Amino acid sequence: MATGNRKLLALLQRPLEPTFYPKDDGKTVIDLPENYLTERYRPIGDNLQSRFSTDADTRIPVRNVGTPNIAFAEAITRRGGFSLFNEKHRKISGELITLFVNQPDVESLMAVASYARDRLNPMLFQYALSVAIQHRPDTKDINIPSLLQLFPDSFVDPSVFPKAREEGTVVLQENRMTIDIPMSFTASDREEEQRLAYLREDIGVNLHHWHWHLVYPGDGPDQVVRKDRRGELFYYMHQQLIARYNVERFCARLGRVRPLTNLRVPLSEGYFPKIIRSVNNRAFPPRPQNQVLADVNRVDDDVIFTISDLENWEKRISDSIDVGYVEGSNGQRIQLTEENGVDILGNIMEPSSLTVNRQYYGSYHGNLHNIIAYSHDPEGRFLEGYSVVGEFQTAMRDPTFYRLHAQVDNMFHRFKNTLQPYPANQLNYNGVQIQSLAAQLNRPNAPANVLLTYWQRSQVDLATGLDFGPQGNVFASFTHLQHAPFTFRLTVNNTGARRRGTCRIFIGPKTDERNIPLTYQEQRILMVELDKFTVTLNPGSNTIVRRSEQSSVTIPYERTFRSVALSSQPGSEQFRFCNCGWPSHLLIPKGTPEGMTFDLFAMISDYTGDTVNQEFDENVDCNDSHSFCGLRDRLYPDRRPMGYPFDHRAPTNIRTLQEFVRPNTNMALTNVQIRFTNTVIART
């Protein structure tokens, strides 16, 4: 039942239906004050209340707090697009988040949000309310619904929806069939980039990208934006995306993604998304091959900048990296140190209220998105909206997302390359020796260091996103990459007293798409973090066993594709960060049918150099995906730079990963083979 603060969940269902319309399969009705109804419904308010309340089990009365001032947010059209890459939209969302966060209690928040819901852009409203709920102390136990359940059109082939509505309307609940969402529906195999569609168009991947930015918004109250190492997390999460994407490209026998170094050269990659924007039922525009980028002059959208602006911002950032400091808004020089450099640059690259000088450094990352997103209609003469690259929840579908982020990534690498290689005392851990390292499937007599991937068919309930559609559940099935569960096993000898360490596990390709061995400098920026956890080492031999589902990077399937139902119980967990994390089904690369060999790397670092002097239990309060998402209201649980030990260049005499590992007994390397089986297995 919707009681206490959980009544807010009623506002996060079927976002295009009026607030007074029954929620929770018709069991819940929100009773609005008459003056909260929109002009369309106010003259027939009494009739509406009697029509839609007769079968309700729960009524949620809304307090009348007068008419909230939301005029600033109405500047974003209700039936248009909402993009956080649009500076005007971002500022408005920050103001709306502030309005929601500053409400004195849940009853007031419920009232103000109920008034705003039917008057504002649905995506803006859902985003701002979700951020506010995540950051208010009196709503931190609420499970924020998945955007998949609210706006499924952002994730799946729209041909599914007529079938789902027909099934839900004609067939009783117990007899409904599952609707199949086709895999790779956006291009044929004649398009080379289609080989990576399973990753780019994966529902879980795109939900992860959206939810990360929900946890780390760019504007709003300072306590919402100012999170520990926010700028560095922006760098690291996206750096790992590019590393993963390049590794998957090698599996598909494709070369590394080409950074977007020249904006005056046509984009060779086309993309035809074939998804719609439900707020106005218009399709996301396609982009043909060899599209020429142009200055963007979208006056009505307040998105106005030139290619030269982007080039100038890039040069200013690059020049600042080269001289070792950035210019603050008051002309002061802020040094880029090893400790704060990436964090400062991250907050410059993705402008936020933490940016040291937004006017000087501009909006480099955001407008790289925009120049591609508006490339089909840069002046708005055809009244076309932005393409999928213009929204967080759809951007990763387009191949150019990875090109622009490879360029952003290279800016960070430019800074990292100014830092000295780690000295020996920052890499080794005297007295700690990893004597063996292996990964093994969780099945009897499985050979060591052979991992398996395959296709899996899973189901998700789309009913809560089918506005004005059927009640009950309407399930759709989708196919995604999956891996067989496995376990890491390490034998570690400790020649000293009892001590602690941090076990860091990475996987990286040994060769490129042409089967040419990678140098250390090439390989280190392709290393993909699989896990990071604290270990206690007793004197003598220690056996460390760690299951793949315990990864510090991922969240389980159930949290990626969680339900939005009001009746779902939050249990003992707190949900503010619970749904931020890489999807567990994509923990390891796809591999190849014949088996692709990778380097599996493990390191146990000295805990005295890792600790931030706070203890946490990774098994409670959704702390399990801290590598990408940090911890709720706490410091990032690792003092080392993100990506350590591969974030710094090595001395010039280190040519291979083996040479990097050899002097350090606290590191180990082994070959792991990943075999892909082209078989679809249904989730049990």
PDB file of C-alpha atoms in Angstrom, residues 132-328:
ATOM      1  CA  ALA A 132      15.363  14.802  -5.212  1.00  0.00           C
ATOM      2  CA  ILE A 133      14.081  11.520  -3.766  1.00  0.00           C
ATOM      3  CA  GLN A 134      17.593  10.082  -3.922  1.00  0.00           C
ATOM      4  CA  HIS A 135      19.046  13.015  -1.994  1.00  0.00           C
ATOM      5  CA  ARG A 136      16.421  13.759   0.684  1.00  0.00           C
ATOM      6  CA  PRO A 137      17.053  12.065   4.034  1.00  0.00           C
ATOM      7  CA  ASP A 138      13.334  11.360   4.508  1.00  0.00           C
ATOM      8  CA  THR A 139      12.982   9.509   1.172  1.00  0.00           C
ATOM      9  CA  LYS A 140      16.243   7.556   0.994  1.00  0.00           C
ATOM     10  CA  ASP A 141      14.520   4.194   1.469  1.00  0.00           C
ATOM     11  CA  ILE A 142      12.428   4.562  -1.709  1.00  0.00           C
ATOM     12  CA  ASN A 143      13.374   2.355  -4.654  1.00  0.00           C
ATOM     13  CA  ILE A 144      13.586   4.650  -7.671  1.00  0.00           C
ATOM     14  CA  PRO A 145      11.873   2.924 -10.607  1.00  0.00           C
ATOM     15  CA  SER A 146      13.817   1.936 -13.669  1.00  0.00           C
ATOM     16  CA  LEU A 147      13.528   4.295 -16.602  1.00  0.00           C
ATOM     17  CA  LEU A 148      12.816   1.202 -18.690  1.00  0.00           C
ATOM     18  CA  GLN A 149       9.480   0.803 -16.931  1.00  0.00           C
ATOM     19  CA  LEU A 150       8.622   4.495 -17.313  1.00  0.00           C
ATOM     20  CA  PHE A 151       9.823   5.191 -20.873  1.00  0.00           C
ATOM     21  CA  PRO A 152      10.321   1.812 -22.559  1.00  0.00           C
ATOM     22  CA  ASP A 153      10.273   3.517 -25.957  1.00  0.00           C
ATOM     23  CA  SER A 154      13.818   4.760 -25.232  1.00  0.00           C
ATOM     24  CA  PHE A 155      15.105   1.199 -25.138  1.00  0.00           C
ATOM     25  CA  VAL A 156      13.129  -1.150 -27.381  1.00  0.00           C
ATOM     26  CA  ASP A 157      11.765  -1.495 -30.900  1.00  0.00           C
ATOM     27  CA  PRO A 158       8.475   0.475 -31.031  1.00  0.00           C
ATOM     28  CA  SER A 159       6.801  -2.285 -33.040  1.00  0.00           C
ATOM     29  CA  VAL A 160       6.549  -4.112 -29.712  1.00  0.00           C
ATOM     30  CA  PHE A 161       4.064  -1.636 -28.210  1.00  0.00           C
ATOM     31  CA  PRO A 162       1.002  -2.260 -30.434  1.00  0.00           C
ATOM     32  CA  LYS A 163       1.459  -5.986 -29.804  1.00  0.00           C
ATOM     33  CA  ALA A 164       1.773  -5.397 -26.064  1.00  0.00           C
ATOM     34  CA  ARG A 165      -1.350  -3.226 -25.933  1.00  0.00           C
ATOM     35  CA  GLU A 166      -3.305  -5.773 -27.954  1.00  0.00           C
ATOM     36  CA  GLU A 167      -2.181  -8.636 -25.731  1.00  0.00           C
ATOM     37  CA  GLY A 168      -2.922  -6.667 -22.565  1.00  0.00           C
ATOM     38  CA  THR A 169      -6.315  -5.431 -23.704  1.00  0.00           C
ATOM     39  CA  VAL A 170      -7.751  -8.552 -25.351  1.00  0.00           C
ATOM     40  CA  VAL A 171      -6.259 -11.360 -23.275  1.00  0.00           C
ATOM     41  CA  LEU A 172      -6.805 -11.996 -19.577  1.00  0.00           C
ATOM     42  CA  GLN A 173      -3.730 -11.754 -17.373  1.00  0.00           C
ATOM     43  CA  GLU A 174      -3.322 -15.493 -16.871  1.00  0.00           C
ATOM     44  CA  ASN A 175      -3.402 -16.169 -20.638  1.00  0.00           C
ATOM     45  CA  ARG A 176      -1.110 -13.381 -21.865  1.00  0.00           C
ATOM     46  CA  MET A 177       1.857 -14.322 -24.007  1.00  0.00           C
ATOM     47  CA  THR A 178       5.299 -12.753 -23.855  1.00  0.00           C
ATOM     48  CA  ILE A 179       6.121 -10.276 -26.635  1.00  0.00           C
ATOM     49  CA  ASP A 180       9.547 -10.772 -28.212  1.00  0.00           C
ATOM     50  CA  ILE A 181      11.813  -7.740 -28.629  1.00  0.00           C
ATOM     51  CA  PRO A 182      13.980  -8.432 -31.696  1.00  0.00           C
ATOM     52  CA  MET A 183      17.734  -8.282 -31.237  1.00  0.00           C
ATOM     53  CA  SER A 184      19.811  -6.023 -33.480  1.00  0.00           C
ATOM     54  CA  PHE A 185      16.835  -4.468 -35.243  1.00  0.00           C
ATOM     55  CA  THR A 186      18.561  -1.276 -36.353  1.00  0.00           C
ATOM     56  CA  ALA A 187      20.808  -2.539 -39.185  1.00  0.00           C
ATOM     57  CA  SER A 188      21.727  -5.598 -41.211  1.00  0.00           C
ATOM     58  CA  ASP A 189      25.006  -7.472 -41.022  1.00  0.00           C
ATOM     59  CA  ARG A 190      26.142  -5.549 -44.088  1.00  0.00           C
ATOM     60  CA  GLU A 191      26.824  -2.675 -41.689  1.00  0.00           C
ATOM     61  CA  GLU A 192      30.160  -3.364 -39.983  1.00  0.00           C
ATOM     62  CA  GLU A 193      29.281  -1.477 -36.793  1.00  0.00           C
ATOM     63  CA  GLN A 194      26.289  -3.761 -36.313  1.00  0.00           C
ATOM     64  CA  ARG A 195      28.687  -6.336 -34.876  1.00  0.00           C
ATOM     65  CA  LEU A 196      28.715  -4.220 -31.707  1.00  0.00           C
ATOM     66  CA  ALA A 197      24.952  -3.614 -31.528  1.00  0.00           C
ATOM     67  CA  TYR A 198      24.606  -6.225 -28.767  1.00  0.00           C
ATOM     68  CA  LEU A 199      26.634  -3.889 -26.534  1.00  0.00           C
ATOM     69  CA  ARG A 200      25.558  -0.450 -27.792  1.00  0.00           C
ATOM     70  CA  GLU A 201      21.844  -1.267 -27.749  1.00  0.00           C
ATOM     71  CA  ASP A 202      21.886  -3.389 -24.613  1.00  0.00           C
ATOM     72  CA  ILE A 203      19.084  -2.246 -22.314  1.00  0.00           C
ATOM     73  CA  GLY A 204      21.183  -2.661 -19.172  1.00  0.00           C
ATOM     74  CA  VAL A 205      24.099  -0.644 -20.574  1.00  0.00           C
ATOM     75  CA  ASN A 206      21.876   2.297 -21.444  1.00  0.00           C
ATOM     76  CA  LEU A 207      20.082   2.130 -18.094  1.00  0.00           C
ATOM     77  CA  HIS A 208      23.483   2.215 -16.391  1.00  0.00           C
ATOM     78  CA  HIS A 209      24.501   5.374 -18.261  1.00  0.00           C
ATOM     79  CA  TRP A 210      21.231   7.106 -17.387  1.00  0.00           C
ATOM     80  CA  HIS A 211      21.320   6.093 -13.735  1.00  0.00           C
ATOM     81  CA  TRP A 212      24.961   7.123 -13.252  1.00  0.00           C
ATOM     82  CA  HIS A 213      24.076  10.648 -14.347  1.00  0.00           C
ATOM     83  CA  LEU A 214      21.014  10.521 -12.090  1.00  0.00           C
ATOM     84  CA  VAL A 215      23.298   9.840  -9.107  1.00  0.00           C
ATOM     85  CA  TYR A 216      25.814  12.480 -10.257  1.00  0.00           C
ATOM     86  CA  PRO A 217      23.720  15.422 -11.579  1.00  0.00           C
ATOM     87  CA  GLY A 218      25.486  18.526 -12.851  1.00  0.00           C
ATOM     88  CA  ASP A 219      23.212  21.182 -11.377  1.00  0.00           C
ATOM     89  CA  GLY A 220      21.062  21.517  -8.276  1.00  0.00           C
ATOM     90  CA  PRO A 221      21.679  22.175  -4.591  1.00  0.00           C
ATOM     91  CA  ASP A 222      25.349  21.981  -3.623  1.00  0.00           C
ATOM     92  CA  GLN A 223      24.755  18.964  -1.389  1.00  0.00           C
ATOM     93  CA  VAL A 224      23.333  17.128  -4.418  1.00  0.00           C
ATOM     94  CA  VAL A 225      26.129  17.977  -6.872  1.00  0.00           C
ATOM     95  CA  ARG A 226      29.210  18.124  -4.635  1.00  0.00           C
ATOM     96  CA  LYS A 227      30.128  14.465  -4.217  1.00  0.00           C
ATOM     97  CA  ASP A 228      33.540  13.061  -3.412  1.00  0.00           C
ATOM     98  CA  ARG A 229      35.719  12.836  -6.542  1.00  0.00           C
ATOM     99  CA  ARG A 230      32.763  13.490  -8.838  1.00  0.00           C
ATOM    100  CA  GLY A 231      34.909  14.728 -11.726  1.00  0.00           C
ATOM    101  CA  GLU A 232      37.271  11.768 -11.437  1.00  0.00           C
ATOM    102  CA  LEU A 233      34.319   9.367 -11.453  1.00  0.00           C
ATOM    103  CA  PHE A 234      33.094  10.999 -14.669  1.00  0.00           C
ATOM    104  CA  TYR A 235      36.516  10.279 -16.151  1.00  0.00           C
ATOM    105  CA  TYR A 236      36.846   6.737 -14.872  1.00  0.00           C
ATOM    106  CA  MET A 237      33.365   5.448 -15.638  1.00  0.00           C
ATOM    107  CA  HIS A 238      33.600   6.693 -19.228  1.00  0.00           C
ATOM    108  CA  GLN A 239      37.231   5.579 -19.597  1.00  0.00           C
ATOM    109  CA  GLN A 240      36.140   2.080 -18.662  1.00  0.00           C
ATOM    110  CA  LEU A 241      33.284   2.301 -21.203  1.00  0.00           C
ATOM    111  CA  ILE A 242      35.784   3.049 -23.961  1.00  0.00           C
ATOM    112  CA  ALA A 243      38.152   0.295 -22.779  1.00  0.00           C
ATOM    113  CA  ARG A 244      35.294  -2.213 -22.767  1.00  0.00           C
ATOM    114  CA  TYR A 245      34.076  -1.067 -26.164  1.00  0.00           C
ATOM    115  CA  ASN A 246      37.524  -1.456 -27.701  1.00  0.00           C
ATOM    116  CA  VAL A 247      37.940  -4.919 -26.187  1.00  0.00           C
ATOM    117  CA  GLU A 248      34.578  -5.953 -27.635  1.00  0.00           C
ATOM    118  CA  ARG A 249      35.675  -4.561 -31.001  1.00  0.00           C
ATOM    119  CA  PHE A 250      38.740  -6.807 -30.901  1.00  0.00           C
ATOM    120  CA  CYS A 251      36.419  -9.760 -30.208  1.00  0.00           C
ATOM    121  CA  ALA A 252      34.496  -8.767 -33.361  1.00  0.00           C
ATOM    122  CA  ARG A 253      37.730  -8.350 -35.348  1.00  0.00           C
ATOM    123  CA  LEU A 254      37.263  -4.595 -35.586  1.00  0.00           C
ATOM    124  CA  GLY A 255      39.904  -1.955 -34.916  1.00  0.00           C
ATOM    125  CA  ARG A 256      39.923   0.451 -31.990  1.00  0.00           C
ATOM    126  CA  VAL A 257      37.368   3.236 -32.078  1.00  0.00           C
ATOM    127  CA  ARG A 258      38.725   6.353 -33.781  1.00  0.00           C
ATOM    128  CA  PRO A 259      38.675   9.478 -31.590  1.00  0.00           C
ATOM    129  CA  LEU A 260      36.737  12.440 -32.941  1.00  0.00           C
ATOM    130  CA  THR A 261      39.860  14.520 -33.513  1.00  0.00           C
ATOM    131  CA  ASN A 262      38.648  16.564 -36.472  1.00  0.00           C
ATOM    132  CA  LEU A 263      35.126  18.020 -36.437  1.00  0.00           C
ATOM    133  CA  ARG A 264      35.482  19.256 -40.010  1.00  0.00           C
ATOM    134  CA  VAL A 265      35.677  15.770 -41.500  1.00  0.00           C
ATOM    135  CA  PRO A 266      32.361  13.999 -42.293  1.00  0.00           C
ATOM    136  CA  LEU A 267      31.182  11.321 -39.858  1.00  0.00           C
ATOM    137  CA  SER A 268      31.592   8.058 -41.723  1.00  0.00           C
ATOM    138  CA  GLU A 269      29.283   6.184 -39.319  1.00  0.00           C
ATOM    139  CA  GLY A 270      25.572   6.430 -39.933  1.00  0.00           C
ATOM    140  CA  TYR A 271      22.925   5.431 -37.413  1.00  0.00           C
ATOM    141  CA  PHE A 272      19.198   4.792 -37.827  1.00  0.00           C
ATOM    142  CA  PRO A 273      17.856   4.276 -34.280  1.00  0.00           C
ATOM    143  CA  LYS A 274      14.260   3.187 -35.000  1.00  0.00           C
ATOM    144  CA  ILE A 275      12.976   4.227 -31.588  1.00  0.00           C
ATOM    145  CA  ILE A 276      10.436   6.909 -30.692  1.00  0.00           C
ATOM    146  CA  ARG A 277      10.107   9.623 -28.055  1.00  0.00           C
ATOM    147  CA  SER A 278       6.853   8.876 -26.269  1.00  0.00           C
ATOM    148  CA  VAL A 279       6.215  12.436 -25.056  1.00  0.00           C
ATOM    149  CA  ASN A 280       5.368  13.457 -28.632  1.00  0.00           C
ATOM    150  CA  ASN A 281       5.350  10.082 -30.416  1.00  0.00           C
ATOM    151  CA  ARG A 282       7.979  11.280 -32.885  1.00  0.00           C
ATOM    152  CA  ALA A 283      10.922   9.187 -33.988  1.00  0.00           C
ATOM    153  CA  PHE A 284      14.490   9.963 -32.999  1.00  0.00           C
ATOM    154  CA  PRO A 285      16.052  11.298 -36.217  1.00  0.00           C
ATOM    155  CA  PRO A 286      18.522   9.118 -38.129  1.00  0.00           C
ATOM    156  CA  ARG A 287      21.924  10.189 -39.366  1.00  0.00           C
ATOM    157  CA  PRO A 288      23.132   9.034 -42.788  1.00  0.00           C
ATOM    158  CA  GLN A 289      26.701   8.019 -43.490  1.00  0.00           C
ATOM    159  CA  ASN A 290      29.239  10.793 -44.106  1.00  0.00           C
ATOM    160  CA  GLN A 291      27.183  13.447 -42.365  1.00  0.00           C
ATOM    161  CA  VAL A 292      28.962  16.818 -42.330  1.00  0.00           C
ATOM    162  CA  LEU A 293      28.978  18.571 -38.954  1.00  0.00           C
ATOM    163  CA  ALA A 294      27.986  22.228 -38.863  1.00  0.00           C
ATOM    164  CA  ASP A 295      27.662  25.159 -36.481  1.00  0.00           C
ATOM    165  CA  VAL A 296      24.569  24.682 -34.318  1.00  0.00           C
ATOM    166  CA  ASN A 297      22.109  27.577 -34.312  1.00  0.00           C
ATOM    167  CA  ARG A 298      19.019  26.181 -32.624  1.00  0.00           C
ATOM    168  CA  VAL A 299      17.570  29.467 -31.393  1.00  0.00           C
ATOM    169  CA  ASP A 300      14.325  27.964 -30.086  1.00  0.00           C
ATOM    170  CA  ASP A 301      16.286  25.365 -28.123  1.00  0.00           C
ATOM    171  CA  ASP A 302      18.878  27.872 -26.838  1.00  0.00           C
ATOM    172  CA  VAL A 303      21.639  25.686 -28.255  1.00  0.00           C
ATOM    173  CA  ILE A 304      23.943  28.026 -30.146  1.00  0.00           C
ATOM    174  CA  PHE A 305      27.653  27.402 -30.713  1.00  0.00           C
ATOM    175  CA  THR A 306      30.132  26.939 -33.540  1.00  0.00           C
ATOM    176  CA  ILE A 307      32.694  24.319 -34.474  1.00  0.00           C
ATOM    177  CA  SER A 308      35.303  26.974 -33.707  1.00  0.00           C
ATOM    178  CA  ASP A 309      33.918  27.270 -30.166  1.00  0.00           C
ATOM    179  CA  LEU A 310      34.496  23.559 -29.626  1.00  0.00           C
ATOM    180  CA  GLU A 311      37.976  23.780 -31.090  1.00  0.00           C
ATOM    181  CA  ASN A 312      38.804  26.740 -28.844  1.00  0.00           C
ATOM    182  CA  TRP A 313      37.507  24.999 -25.713  1.00  0.00           C
ATOM    183  CA  GLU A 314      39.542  21.928 -26.577  1.00  0.00           C
ATOM    184  CA  LYS A 315      42.673  24.035 -27.063  1.00  0.00           C
ATOM    185  CA  ARG A 316      42.178  25.863 -23.771  1.00  0.00           C
ATOM    186  CA  ILE A 317      41.811  22.579 -21.906  1.00  0.00           C
ATOM    187  CA  SER A 318      44.812  21.050 -23.697  1.00  0.00           C
ATOM    188  CA  ASP A 319      46.957  24.135 -23.073  1.00  0.00           C
ATOM    189  CA  SER A 320      46.014  24.095 -19.394  1.00  0.00           C
ATOM    190  CA  ILE A 321      47.012  20.445 -19.153  1.00  0.00           C
ATOM    191  CA  ASP A 322      50.343  21.179 -20.809  1.00  0.00           C
ATOM    192  CA  VAL A 323      51.216  24.093 -18.477  1.00  0.00           C
ATOM    193  CA  GLY A 324      49.942  22.250 -15.400  1.00  0.00           C
ATOM    194  CA  TYR A 325      47.227  24.598 -14.190  1.00  0.00           C
ATOM    195  CA  VAL A 326      43.730  25.814 -15.050  1.00  0.00           C
ATOM    196  CA  GLU A 327      42.439  29.369 -14.874  1.00  0.00           C
ATOM    197  CA  GLY A 328      39.781  30.046 -12.278  1.00  0.00           C
TER     198      GLY A 328
END
